[in-house]
Amino acid sequence: MAQKTSPDKIFETALAVFAKYGFRRTRVEDIATELDIATGTLYRYVKNKKDLYEKTVMFGIKRWQTKVFEAIAGIEDVTEQFIVMAKKGYGYLADDVHLRQILITDPSIFPLTPRKVRFPEIDIASINLIKSILKKGVKKKVFCNIDINMTAELFYSFYVMFIIKTYIKSDGHSTQQMFENGLELILNGLLRKA
Amino acid sequence: MAQKTSPDKIFETALAVFAKYGFRRTRVEDIATELDIATGTLYRYVKNKKDLYEKTVMFGIKRWQTKVFEAIAGIEDVTEQFIVMAKKGYGYLADDVHLRQILITDPSIFPLTPRKVRFPEIDIASINLIKSILKKGVKKKVFCNIDINMTAELFYSFYVMFIIKTYIKSDGHSTQQMFENGLELILNGLLRKA
DNA sequence: TGAAAAAATGAATGTTTTATTCATTTTTTC
DNA sequence: GAAAAAATGAATAAAACATTCATTTTTTCA
């Protein structure tokens, strides 16, 4: 038998356990037990509980971001690239219930009021992706001549709002519906009128 | 203002919190916070955390049993009384998600393997109710001349099995359906043939 | 109103739980 | 089969938690 466990397996399991109980209520032992390994073994992969949590969150996010990158990789048309980035990104997250639970629950990831953010890399990576698409669109004169930095951040806020909104349970309209509606509006504003 | 809180309010809240996190993962402070009172105040009503839990469970059960008693109170016909006891009892429990969560999760309430039961009063009260209905039915010659004690325990086991079964998630048939099916069978066996 | 009784508070304390380490054992590598 | 890597879990340190109680606040009732 190869190694009894692997980083991927550890973080996948930890994601589920942290999602179920939250950081405070999960014991390191809970995760070890779920993995069927000794507690000490976990410490060969992480420095401490906090580190385990952070690596776990980053694992989830990275996996999500990778999927989005792959989804837009082959696409030539900027407009479509923008749409796919937005819709698939949203869809993949909706599917990953554990990651979503954590993103929604942990106020240090997407704070509702301004304060220190725990994982700035997440925002940077996502905003950069948006920027690169916007830049391409502006250059190709498909999008209006917008302020790329500001628009990227604006769009990212819109995105995050919907991640959190999922939890707030809107009445009447489904969040999915509202998201697509807002997306259309933004895209419309973005496109150069012929 | 009258007292800031009351036993009923405390146990109602505690029921929800214990149901959400389980005994180990809930802190006494969690319940106090939810009630918007200080931790120390709780100790005016209960001896310790274990006592709080036990009183909470008993509060939930008592409320359930009272509802069942009230539901059958005015009924004359034994057969109908039996049916109402069984169906309403099951229905009330299905509605009380917090109580059900605790009954299903805590193995010391309805153990699947023989061991010391934590709340014997629960079983005694329920079995006694069943016995009293059976006794009346036999006396009135509506039910067959069964062994009342044994049949009461048998029926109670059937009942408990379905409380737990709810959790096991059967495929195909709904638990509700299966319960009513079994109930019909038992009732049929119980009734004297004309 | 105001003095006694009842209720509520939350900081302080001691116990329990939990995180973390590391000497030892087991498994893998070559 | 010897060295290196991985895994273990009992032991220890650190943190979380339950519980107490001296003090404050609120209610009661003359």
Tab-separated table of N, CA and C in Angstrom, chain A residues 14-168:
chain	number	residue	atom	x	y	z
A	14	ALA	N	-11.633	17.171	5.526
A	14	ALA	CA	-11.696	18.292	6.474
A	14	ALA	C	-12.745	19.305	6.033
A	15	LEU	N	-12.862	19.502	4.726
A	15	LEU	CA	-13.861	20.434	4.192
A	15	LEU	C	-15.261	20.020	4.633
A	16	ALA	N	-15.526	18.741	4.535
A	16	ALA	CA	-16.850	18.246	4.908
A	16	ALA	C	-17.091	18.384	6.409
A	17	VAL	N	-16.077	18.067	7.201
A	17	VAL	CA	-16.260	18.113	8.658
A	17	VAL	C	-16.378	19.554	9.144
A	18	PHE	N	-15.507	20.419	8.643
A	18	PHE	CA	-15.595	21.836	9.026
A	18	PHE	C	-16.941	22.414	8.581
A	19	ALA	N	-17.410	22.013	7.428
A	19	ALA	CA	-18.694	22.521	6.940
A	19	ALA	C	-19.816	22.077	7.864
A	20	LYS	N	-19.697	20.865	8.376
A	20	LYS	CA	-20.763	20.317	9.202
A	20	LYS	C	-20.843	20.986	10.573
A	21	TYR	N	-19.681	21.178	11.200
A	21	TYR	CA	-19.686	21.638	12.585
A	21	TYR	C	-19.181	23.068	12.773
A	22	GLY	N	-18.527	23.634	11.791
A	22	GLY	CA	-17.881	24.929	11.985
A	22	GLY	C	-16.527	24.742	12.646
A	23	PHE	N	-15.690	25.776	12.562
A	23	PHE	CA	-14.325	25.656	13.077
A	23	PHE	C	-14.294	25.297	14.555
A	24	ARG	N	-15.007	26.052	15.383
A	24	ARG	CA	-14.899	25.854	16.821
A	24	ARG	C	-15.371	24.481	17.264
A	25	ARG	N	-16.467	24.030	16.685
A	25	ARG	CA	-17.048	22.775	17.146
A	25	ARG	C	-16.447	21.531	16.502
A	26	THR	N	-15.489	21.680	15.595
A	26	THR	CA	-14.847	20.452	15.127
A	26	THR	C	-13.523	20.280	15.839
A	27	ARG	N	-13.290	19.058	16.251
A	27	ARG	CA	-12.029	18.717	16.893
A	27	ARG	C	-11.108	18.150	15.824
A	28	VAL	N	-9.835	18.369	15.998
A	28	VAL	CA	-8.871	17.794	15.065
A	28	VAL	C	-9.105	16.281	14.987
A	29	GLU	N	-9.430	15.717	16.134
A	29	GLU	CA	-9.671	14.270	16.193
A	29	GLU	C	-10.864	13.864	15.328
A	30	ASP	N	-11.873	14.717	15.230
A	30	ASP	CA	-13.034	14.391	14.394
A	30	ASP	C	-12.593	14.116	12.962
A	31	ILE	N	-11.695	14.959	12.498
A	31	ILE	CA	-11.229	14.816	11.114
A	31	ILE	C	-10.358	13.581	10.969
A	32	ALA	N	-9.477	13.362	11.942
A	32	ALA	CA	-8.616	12.178	11.917
A	32	ALA	C	-9.465	10.907	11.911
A	33	THR	N	-10.483	10.899	12.770
A	33	THR	CA	-11.359	9.728	12.858
A	33	THR	C	-12.046	9.475	11.519
A	34	GLU	N	-12.561	10.541	10.936
A	34	GLU	CA	-13.247	10.421	9.652
A	34	GLU	C	-12.299	9.867	8.583
A	35	LEU	N	-11.031	10.225	8.694
A	35	LEU	CA	-10.022	9.763	7.732
A	35	LEU	C	-9.476	8.395	8.096
A	36	ASP	N	-9.833	7.945	9.297
A	36	ASP	CA	-9.327	6.669	9.803
A	36	ASP	C	-7.799	6.666	9.906
A	37	ILE	N	-7.282	7.754	10.436
A	37	ILE	CA	-5.850	7.841	10.734
A	37	ILE	C	-5.688	8.375	12.160
A	38	ALA	N	-4.456	8.309	12.675
A	38	ALA	CA	-4.226	8.832	14.024
A	38	ALA	C	-4.128	10.355	13.965
A	39	THR	N	-4.454	10.977	15.090
A	39	THR	CA	-4.425	12.437	15.137
A	39	THR	C	-3.041	12.967	14.778
A	40	GLY	N	-2.040	12.324	15.340
A	40	GLY	CA	-0.667	12.782	15.104
A	40	GLY	C	-0.304	12.843	13.626
A	41	THR	N	-0.849	11.936	12.865
A	41	THR	CA	-0.531	11.877	11.429
A	41	THR	C	-0.913	13.168	10.721
A	42	LEU	N	-2.017	13.767	11.156
A	42	LEU	CA	-2.474	15.008	10.536
A	42	LEU	C	-1.391	16.085	10.632
A	43	TYR	N	-0.659	16.042	11.739
A	43	TYR	CA	0.334	17.089	11.978
A	43	TYR	C	1.572	16.934	11.108
A	44	ARG	N	1.599	15.890	10.310
A	44	ARG	CA	2.669	15.773	9.322
A	44	ARG	C	2.332	16.638	8.101
A	45	TYR	N	1.093	17.053	8.002
A	45	TYR	CA	0.638	17.812	6.833
A	45	TYR	C	0.347	19.279	7.147
A	46	VAL	N	0.010	19.558	8.421
A	46	VAL	CA	-0.324	20.928	8.807
A	46	VAL	C	0.332	21.282	10.126
A	47	LYS	N	0.507	22.601	10.323
A	47	LYS	CA	1.175	23.070	11.540
A	47	LYS	C	0.264	22.934	12.757
A	48	ASN	N	-0.977	23.329	12.607
A	48	ASN	CA	-1.916	23.293	13.735
A	48	ASN	C	-3.344	23.360	13.183
A	49	LYS	N	-4.306	23.420	14.080
A	49	LYS	CA	-5.711	23.379	13.668
A	49	LYS	C	-6.054	24.532	12.723
A	50	LYS	N	-5.585	25.720	13.085
A	50	LYS	CA	-5.849	26.902	12.262
A	50	LYS	C	-5.274	26.702	10.855
A	51	ASP	N	-4.066	26.196	10.831
A	51	ASP	CA	-3.410	25.940	9.548
A	51	ASP	C	-4.194	24.898	8.743
A	52	LEU	N	-4.681	23.886	9.440
A	52	LEU	CA	-5.494	22.858	8.776
A	52	LEU	C	-6.730	23.496	8.148
A	53	TYR	N	-7.347	24.370	8.901
A	53	TYR	CA	-8.539	25.046	8.406
A	53	TYR	C	-8.213	25.901	7.186
A	54	GLU	N	-7.152	26.670	7.300
A	54	GLU	CA	-6.819	27.579	6.198
A	54	GLU	C	-6.435	26.818	4.930
A	55	LYS	N	-5.652	25.778	5.113
A	55	LYS	CA	-5.276	24.967	3.948
A	55	LYS	C	-6.510	24.309	3.342
A	56	THR	N	-7.441	23.935	4.207
A	56	THR	CA	-8.667	23.293	3.737
A	56	THR	C	-9.494	24.255	2.896
A	57	VAL	N	-9.666	25.459	3.414
A	57	VAL	CA	-10.435	26.461	2.669
A	57	VAL	C	-9.748	26.747	1.333
A	58	MET	N	-8.424	26.924	1.382
A	58	MET	CA	-7.709	27.223	0.143
A	58	MET	C	-7.828	26.073	-0.853
A	59	PHE	N	-7.799	24.868	-0.344
A	59	PHE	CA	-7.978	23.698	-1.207
A	59	PHE	C	-9.316	23.773	-1.943
A	60	GLY	N	-10.365	24.079	-1.185
A	60	GLY	CA	-11.697	24.171	-1.784
A	60	GLY	C	-11.782	25.269	-2.828
A	61	ILE	N	-11.253	26.422	-2.454
A	61	ILE	CA	-11.310	27.571	-3.357
A	61	ILE	C	-10.495	27.315	-4.621
A	62	LYS	N	-9.305	26.814	-4.436
A	62	LYS	CA	-8.438	26.523	-5.585
A	62	LYS	C	-9.133	25.585	-6.557
A	63	ARG	N	-9.738	24.557	-6.013
A	63	ARG	CA	-10.424	23.588	-6.855
A	63	ARG	C	-11.533	24.273	-7.644
A	64	TRP	N	-12.211	25.160	-6.981
A	64	TRP	CA	-13.288	25.901	-7.625
A	64	TRP	C	-12.721	26.811	-8.723
A	65	GLN	N	-11.683	27.566	-8.376
A	65	GLN	CA	-11.098	28.483	-9.345
A	65	GLN	C	-10.519	27.738	-10.551
A	66	THR	N	-9.928	26.598	-10.277
A	66	THR	CA	-9.379	25.793	-11.377
A	66	THR	C	-10.468	25.391	-12.362
A	67	LYS	N	-11.595	24.971	-11.817
A	67	LYS	CA	-12.715	24.573	-12.672
A	67	LYS	C	-13.145	25.735	-13.567
A	68	VAL	N	-13.213	26.923	-12.979
A	68	VAL	CA	-13.633	28.084	-13.758
A	68	VAL	C	-12.610	28.357	-14.865
A	69	PHE	N	-11.332	28.338	-14.506
A	69	PHE	CA	-10.280	28.552	-15.509
A	69	PHE	C	-10.412	27.563	-16.656
A	70	GLU	N	-10.605	26.308	-16.305
A	70	GLU	CA	-10.727	25.270	-17.337
A	70	GLU	C	-11.945	25.509	-18.230
A	71	ALA	N	-13.012	25.984	-17.593
A	71	ALA	CA	-14.254	26.181	-18.351
A	71	ALA	C	-14.108	27.263	-19.414
A	72	ILE	N	-13.305	28.287	-19.112
A	72	ILE	CA	-13.190	29.390	-20.066
A	72	ILE	C	-11.981	29.245	-20.990
A	73	ALA	N	-11.158	28.227	-20.709
A	73	ALA	CA	-9.868	28.102	-21.405
A	73	ALA	C	-9.981	28.158	-22.922
A	74	GLY	N	-10.838	27.349	-23.505
A	74	GLY	CA	-10.863	27.238	-24.966
A	74	GLY	C	-11.672	28.306	-25.679
A	75	ILE	N	-12.365	29.144	-24.910
A	75	ILE	CA	-13.318	30.077	-25.512
A	75	ILE	C	-12.612	31.291	-26.129
A	76	GLU	N	-12.965	31.591	-27.369
A	76	GLU	CA	-12.356	32.722	-28.078
A	76	GLU	C	-13.112	34.024	-27.816
A	77	ASP	N	-14.420	33.972	-28.025
A	77	ASP	CA	-15.277	35.157	-27.913
A	77	ASP	C	-15.294	35.700	-26.487
A	78	VAL	N	-14.935	36.972	-26.299
A	78	VAL	CA	-14.857	37.548	-24.942
A	78	VAL	C	-16.202	37.565	-24.233
A	79	THR	N	-17.224	37.942	-24.981
A	79	THR	CA	-18.541	38.016	-24.360
A	79	THR	C	-18.928	36.667	-23.779
A	80	GLU	N	-18.719	35.628	-24.576
A	80	GLU	CA	-19.072	34.303	-24.085
A	80	GLU	C	-18.176	33.906	-22.919
A	81	GLN	N	-16.921	34.273	-23.025
A	81	GLN	CA	-15.987	33.973	-21.954
A	81	GLN	C	-16.475	34.600	-20.632
A	82	PHE	N	-16.927	35.831	-20.770
A	82	PHE	CA	-17.443	36.533	-19.591
A	82	PHE	C	-18.658	35.802	-19.009
A	83	ILE	N	-19.552	35.431	-19.891
A	83	ILE	CA	-20.772	34.744	-19.441
A	83	ILE	C	-20.449	33.406	-18.781
A	84	VAL	N	-19.571	32.655	-19.422
A	84	VAL	CA	-19.232	31.333	-18.882
A	84	VAL	C	-18.543	31.479	-17.525
A	85	MET	N	-17.598	32.425	-17.468
A	85	MET	CA	-16.922	32.685	-16.184
A	85	MET	C	-17.951	32.925	-15.092
A	86	ALA	N	-18.896	33.795	-15.371
A	86	ALA	CA	-19.881	34.165	-14.359
A	86	ALA	C	-20.808	33.001	-14.019
A	87	LYS	N	-21.407	32.414	-15.036
A	87	LYS	CA	-22.414	31.384	-14.783
A	87	LYS	C	-21.816	30.096	-14.228
A	88	LYS	N	-20.738	29.639	-14.856
A	88	LYS	CA	-20.140	28.384	-14.382
A	88	LYS	C	-19.568	28.570	-12.979
A	89	GLY	N	-18.925	29.703	-12.765
A	89	GLY	CA	-18.365	29.964	-11.446
A	89	GLY	C	-19.435	29.876	-10.387
A	90	TYR	N	-20.560	30.480	-10.682
A	90	TYR	CA	-21.679	30.448	-9.756
A	90	TYR	C	-22.208	29.023	-9.597
A	91	GLY	N	-22.339	28.344	-10.721
A	91	GLY	CA	-22.879	26.982	-10.705
A	91	GLY	C	-22.001	25.994	-9.956
A	92	TYR	N	-20.699	26.058	-10.193
A	92	TYR	CA	-19.796	25.136	-9.503
A	92	TYR	C	-19.887	25.324	-8.000
A	93	LEU	N	-19.991	26.560	-7.581
A	93	LEU	CA	-20.064	26.825	-6.153
A	93	LEU	C	-21.376	26.310	-5.576
A	94	ALA	N	-22.446	26.484	-6.345
A	94	ALA	CA	-23.735	25.993	-5.876
A	94	ALA	C	-23.693	24.481	-5.663
A	95	ASP	N	-22.892	23.797	-6.474
A	95	ASP	CA	-22.785	22.340	-6.360
A	95	ASP	C	-21.940	21.892	-5.169
A	96	ASP	N	-20.954	22.689	-4.840
A	96	ASP	CA	-20.039	22.283	-3.775
A	96	ASP	C	-20.593	22.743	-2.428
A	97	VAL	N	-21.523	21.955	-1.906
A	97	VAL	CA	-22.234	22.390	-0.692
A	97	VAL	C	-21.310	22.627	0.498
A	98	HIS	N	-20.265	21.837	0.596
A	98	HIS	CA	-19.378	22.012	1.755
A	98	HIS	C	-18.630	23.334	1.677
A	99	LEU	N	-18.032	23.571	0.524
A	99	LEU	CA	-17.314	24.833	0.356
A	99	LEU	C	-18.254	26.010	0.547
A	100	ARG	N	-19.421	25.925	-0.037
A	100	ARG	CA	-20.368	27.028	0.059
A	100	ARG	C	-20.760	27.287	1.505
A	101	GLN	N	-21.023	26.223	2.213
A	101	GLN	CA	-21.375	26.349	3.630
A	101	GLN	C	-20.304	27.144	4.379
A	102	ILE	N	-19.054	26.808	4.108
A	102	ILE	CA	-17.957	27.494	4.794
A	102	ILE	C	-17.862	28.957	4.356
A	103	LEU	N	-17.941	29.202	3.065
A	103	LEU	CA	-17.847	30.581	2.571
A	103	LEU	C	-18.951	31.459	3.137
A	104	ILE	N	-20.110	30.881	3.263
A	104	ILE	CA	-21.256	31.634	3.761
A	104	ILE	C	-21.169	31.857	5.261
A	105	THR	N	-20.697	30.850	5.965
A	105	THR	CA	-20.732	30.875	7.427
A	105	THR	C	-19.594	31.659	8.049
A	106	ASP	N	-18.421	31.545	7.461
A	106	ASP	CA	-17.245	32.159	8.072
A	106	ASP	C	-17.142	33.632	7.688
A	107	PRO	N	-17.433	34.514	8.631
A	107	PRO	CA	-17.465	35.941	8.306
A	107	PRO	C	-16.096	36.517	7.973
A	108	SER	N	-15.052	35.734	8.225
A	108	SER	CA	-13.721	36.263	7.928
A	108	SER	C	-13.337	36.006	6.471
A	109	ILE	N	-14.185	35.328	5.737
A	109	ILE	CA	-13.879	35.102	4.321
A	109	ILE	C	-14.504	36.197	3.458
A	110	PHE	N	-15.800	36.357	3.559
A	110	PHE	CA	-16.476	37.459	2.875
A	110	PHE	C	-17.204	38.314	3.906
A	111	PRO	N	-16.513	39.238	4.546
A	111	PRO	CA	-17.157	40.020	5.616
A	111	PRO	C	-18.224	40.946	5.041
A	112	LEU	N	-19.293	41.114	5.788
A	112	LEU	CA	-20.364	42.021	5.345
A	112	LEU	C	-20.053	43.456	5.730
A	113	THR	N	-19.230	43.605	6.761
A	113	THR	CA	-18.797	44.956	7.132
A	113	THR	C	-17.288	44.995	6.981
A	114	PRO	N	-16.753	46.167	6.635
A	114	PRO	CA	-15.320	46.237	6.344
A	114	PRO	C	-14.487	45.783	7.545
A	115	ARG	N	-13.613	44.835	7.352
A	115	ARG	CA	-12.660	44.404	8.379
A	115	ARG	C	-11.617	43.530	7.710
A	116	LYS	N	-10.662	43.071	8.480
A	116	LYS	CA	-9.575	42.303	7.871
A	116	LYS	C	-10.117	40.996	7.284
A	117	VAL	N	-9.753	40.744	6.060
A	117	VAL	CA	-10.195	39.537	5.380
A	117	VAL	C	-9.165	38.448	5.625
A	118	ARG	N	-9.637	37.219	5.818
A	118	ARG	CA	-8.707	36.153	6.169
A	118	ARG	C	-7.941	35.589	4.976
A	119	PHE	N	-8.571	35.533	3.820
A	119	PHE	CA	-7.923	34.917	2.662
A	119	PHE	C	-7.874	35.894	1.491
A	120	PRO	N	-7.055	36.920	1.569
A	120	PRO	CA	-7.037	37.923	0.488
A	120	PRO	C	-6.690	37.317	-0.865
A	121	GLU	N	-5.957	36.215	-0.868
A	121	GLU	CA	-5.581	35.583	-2.150
A	121	GLU	C	-6.809	35.226	-2.982
A	122	ILE	N	-7.857	34.826	-2.273
A	122	ILE	CA	-9.081	34.441	-2.975
A	122	ILE	C	-9.581	35.600	-3.813
A	123	ASP	N	-9.707	36.744	-3.165
A	123	ASP	CA	-10.229	37.915	-3.859
A	123	ASP	C	-9.306	38.316	-5.002
A	124	ILE	N	-8.016	38.335	-4.696
A	124	ILE	CA	-7.056	38.761	-5.721
A	124	ILE	C	-7.156	37.885	-6.965
A	125	ALA	N	-7.159	36.573	-6.758
A	125	ALA	CA	-7.206	35.669	-7.908
A	125	ALA	C	-8.471	35.878	-8.728
A	126	SER	N	-9.600	35.993	-8.029
A	126	SER	CA	-10.857	36.139	-8.754
A	126	SER	C	-10.918	37.473	-9.482
A	127	ILE	N	-10.518	38.529	-8.777
A	127	ILE	CA	-10.566	39.848	-9.407
A	127	ILE	C	-9.627	39.899	-10.611
A	128	ASN	N	-8.479	39.274	-10.496
A	128	ASN	CA	-7.551	39.250	-11.627
A	128	ASN	C	-8.138	38.555	-12.851
A	129	LEU	N	-8.844	37.469	-12.590
A	129	LEU	CA	-9.473	36.763	-13.707
A	129	LEU	C	-10.481	37.679	-14.399
A	130	ILE	N	-11.305	38.324	-13.582
A	130	ILE	CA	-12.306	39.231	-14.147
A	130	ILE	C	-11.614	40.343	-14.946
A	131	LYS	N	-10.592	40.918	-14.324
A	131	LYS	CA	-9.830	41.979	-14.997
A	131	LYS	C	-9.332	41.534	-16.366
A	132	SER	N	-8.762	40.351	-16.400
A	132	SER	CA	-8.160	39.903	-17.669
A	132	SER	C	-9.211	39.766	-18.758
A	133	ILE	N	-10.390	39.310	-18.379
A	133	ILE	CA	-11.463	39.193	-19.368
A	133	ILE	C	-11.922	40.585	-19.813
A	134	LEU	N	-12.113	41.463	-18.840
A	134	LEU	CA	-12.542	42.831	-19.171
A	134	LEU	C	-11.527	43.508	-20.093
A	135	LYS	N	-10.247	43.334	-19.735
A	135	LYS	CA	-9.187	43.978	-20.513
A	135	LYS	C	-9.251	43.541	-21.980
A	136	LYS	N	-9.374	42.254	-22.148
A	136	LYS	CA	-9.449	41.692	-23.487
A	136	LYS	C	-10.658	42.268	-24.247
A	137	GLY	N	-11.789	42.342	-23.557
A	137	GLY	CA	-13.009	42.850	-24.176
A	137	GLY	C	-12.885	44.303	-24.593
A	138	VAL	N	-12.236	45.084	-23.737
A	138	VAL	CA	-12.063	46.501	-24.060
A	138	VAL	C	-11.121	46.659	-25.250
A	139	LYS	N	-10.051	45.885	-25.203
A	139	LYS	CA	-9.050	45.960	-26.271
A	139	LYS	C	-9.649	45.601	-27.629
A	140	LYS	N	-10.475	44.568	-27.612
A	140	LYS	CA	-11.108	44.124	-28.855
A	140	LYS	C	-12.305	44.988	-29.221
A	141	LYS	N	-12.552	46.030	-28.443
A	141	LYS	CA	-13.686	46.931	-28.659
A	141	LYS	C	-15.034	46.224	-28.657
A	142	VAL	N	-15.119	45.157	-27.876
A	142	VAL	CA	-16.407	44.489	-27.682
A	142	VAL	C	-17.110	45.118	-26.487
A	143	PHE	N	-16.309	45.469	-25.473
A	143	PHE	CA	-16.863	46.140	-24.289
A	143	PHE	C	-16.632	47.645	-24.403
A	144	CYS	N	-17.459	48.406	-23.693
A	144	CYS	CA	-17.263	49.859	-23.629
A	144	CYS	C	-15.907	50.156	-22.995
A	145	ASN	N	-15.540	51.422	-23.067
A	145	ASN	CA	-14.240	51.835	-22.551
A	145	ASN	C	-14.312	52.126	-21.045
A	146	ILE	N	-14.613	51.088	-20.269
A	146	ILE	CA	-14.825	51.228	-18.818
A	146	ILE	C	-13.497	51.267	-18.060
A	147	ASP	N	-13.573	51.691	-16.803
A	147	ASP	CA	-12.431	51.611	-15.897
A	147	ASP	C	-12.305	50.156	-15.451
A	148	ILE	N	-11.321	49.461	-15.969
A	148	ILE	CA	-11.218	48.009	-15.755
A	148	ILE	C	-11.117	47.630	-14.283
A	149	ASN	N	-10.214	48.304	-13.562
A	149	ASN	CA	-10.038	47.954	-12.154
A	149	ASN	C	-11.328	48.095	-11.356
A	150	MET	N	-11.960	49.256	-11.563
A	150	MET	CA	-13.161	49.511	-10.781
A	150	MET	C	-14.273	48.538	-11.162
A	151	THR	N	-14.427	48.315	-12.448
A	151	THR	CA	-15.499	47.430	-12.896
A	151	THR	C	-15.270	45.998	-12.413
A	152	ALA	N	-14.014	45.577	-12.425
A	152	ALA	CA	-13.710	44.220	-11.956
A	152	ALA	C	-14.113	44.074	-10.488
A	153	GLU	N	-13.779	45.075	-9.692
A	153	GLU	CA	-14.135	44.996	-8.273
A	153	GLU	C	-15.641	45.053	-8.077
A	154	LEU	N	-16.276	45.891	-8.888
A	154	LEU	CA	-17.731	46.003	-8.822
A	154	LEU	C	-18.379	44.656	-9.118
A	155	PHE	N	-17.936	44.055	-10.194
A	155	PHE	CA	-18.521	42.780	-10.582
A	155	PHE	C	-18.252	41.714	-9.524
A	156	TYR	N	-17.067	41.750	-8.963
A	156	TYR	CA	-16.714	40.778	-7.924
A	156	TYR	C	-17.634	40.933	-6.702
A	157	SER	N	-17.926	42.185	-6.344
A	157	SER	CA	-18.834	42.442	-5.219
A	157	SER	C	-20.203	41.838	-5.501
A	158	PHE	N	-20.646	42.049	-6.714
A	158	PHE	CA	-21.930	41.510	-7.153
A	158	PHE	C	-21.944	39.992	-6.987
A	159	TYR	N	-20.862	39.400	-7.379
A	159	TYR	CA	-20.681	37.949	-7.296
A	159	TYR	C	-20.762	37.467	-5.855
A	160	VAL	N	-19.955	38.098	-5.016
A	160	VAL	CA	-19.895	37.702	-3.608
A	160	VAL	C	-21.244	37.898	-2.943
A	161	MET	N	-21.900	38.999	-3.297
A	161	MET	CA	-23.212	39.256	-2.716
A	161	MET	C	-24.139	38.075	-2.976
A	162	PHE	N	-24.033	37.500	-4.134
A	162	PHE	CA	-24.915	36.392	-4.457
A	162	PHE	C	-24.514	35.104	-3.765
A	163	ILE	N	-23.225	34.961	-3.496
A	163	ILE	CA	-22.798	33.797	-2.713
A	163	ILE	C	-23.451	33.864	-1.339
A	164	ILE	N	-23.450	35.050	-0.765
A	164	ILE	CA	-24.012	35.215	0.562
A	164	ILE	C	-25.532	35.189	0.500
A	165	LYS	N	-26.060	35.797	-0.511
A	165	LYS	CA	-27.505	35.876	-0.701
A	165	LYS	C	-28.148	34.489	-0.703
A	166	THR	N	-27.455	33.535	-1.258
A	166	THR	CA	-27.969	32.173	-1.309
A	166	THR	C	-28.491	31.751	0.049
A	167	TYR	N	-27.820	32.253	1.070
A	167	TYR	CA	-28.131	31.844	2.419
A	167	TYR	C	-29.326	32.608	2.977
A	168	ILE	N	-29.465	33.844	2.534
A	168	ILE	CA	-30.477	34.727	3.105
A	168	ILE	C	-31.890	34.286	2.730
